[in-house]
């Protein structure tokens, strides 16, 4: 394959801005992975985005597969979102009172999602998960929670934990500042191990309030589970009187309008949302059936509130985004485009004998430097991240932007045209030639 003509070498303005930012923010950033710690070079400072492309402060343009880490399923600067946001913002940004737009978005979601009956808006995915855990504890009167190794649920104290040693393991916190007693309330299990799951739930049934899982684990590679494992989880939670939380902050409105619940046709007890639900604005939500949601204040005793929750500007962005996702065939078209893009790169890597596999679901993909089917966190070889580092550098040079970590997935938006994807696939193949 022919090398693409232009290479991007000048990132001097981003470099200067990053040096400045280090005076203001820890590590120069407001969210850690943005600091490019595990890839080459300073982070790009982005000044605008349009369609599938972003432009940095040095005026370099990139085809973007990070898409703000998932929210931008319609690409950057979507016309309908922009117009409704501008129209709404002209009347003020927040009132701390109910608005018609909040009703409109709530109605749109609940009428088109068969797995939930009532919801509460919050302002981030983390807040949604934190509130869902409190709700599960409030409803069951139990304390412990179960999570899976390789799933991320935001920076909630009880969930920033990894497995300790031993088989059934109580959590060990992965961050300073989390009291040991909090981490101990969390049990961490490997994905895809039904026997250990049964043993654990049986043993601690009287203490476990909920099991939380990313039904499409997409924060530590893309660890696609068999439906049978998710179904097993569902049935065991029923059996032991434990609530099942699907954390659909990434998969919600991404793999289907009804998220993974709809994709796999499995009914969880509580679902958490974030990312896409806000159309690029800070929105999260948690939802369940009417009975469970009746435990939330002011109807019930579980307290949860938010000054900027459901502010009209955020609701406008979410409403304008989600109406477009309901158009006939939206998800099928996006998945098909993604499949073709992934297949093109996979075919090339196979023909060259490169050890690469690219798991995909809907418009999510992940580049794994392995031929094995990876379904649990322990299977990922940390040494393979060195290859990702080179890939990331070569892609940036050629005008393709991936999230700056090999554990992160890529996202395709409806704004990525077939031509854009063909160009990006060719660049990916060229970059692979440098990696191997
Ligand atoms: C991104 C994410 C979160 C956290 O959402 P924030 O809006 O970053 O707080 C929680 N759970 C999952 C599955 C996520 O992907």
Coordinates of C-alpha atoms and ligand atoms in Angstrom, one line a residue, residues 124-126 129 152-154 214 219 247 249-250 275, ligand 1:
X124 CA -22.8 12.5 34.5
X125 CA -22.4 8.8 34.2
X126 CA -20.6 8.6 37.5
X129 CA -24.0 4.9 38.9
X152 CA -15.6 0.6 34.7
X153 CA -18.4 2.5 36.3
X154 CA -17.1 6.0 36.8
X214 CA -21.3 -3.3 31.8
X219 CA -13.7 0.4 29.1
X247 CA -24.4 0.2 33.4
X249 CA -23.4 4.6 30.1
X250 CA -21.5 3.6 26.9
X275 CA -22.7 9.9 27.2
Ligands
LIG1 C1 -18.0 6.8 31.0 C2 -18.6 5.8 31.9 C3 -19.0 6.1 33.2 C4 -18.7 7.4 33.8 O1 -19.4 8.4 33.2 P1 -18.9 9.9 33.4 O2 -19.9 10.8 32.6 O3 -17.5 10.0 32.8 O4 -18.9 10.2 34.8 C5 -19.6 5.1 33.9 N1 -19.9 3.9 33.4 C6 -19.5 3.5 32.1 C7 -19.8 2.2 31.6 C8 -18.8 4.5 31.3 O5 -18.4 4.1 30.1

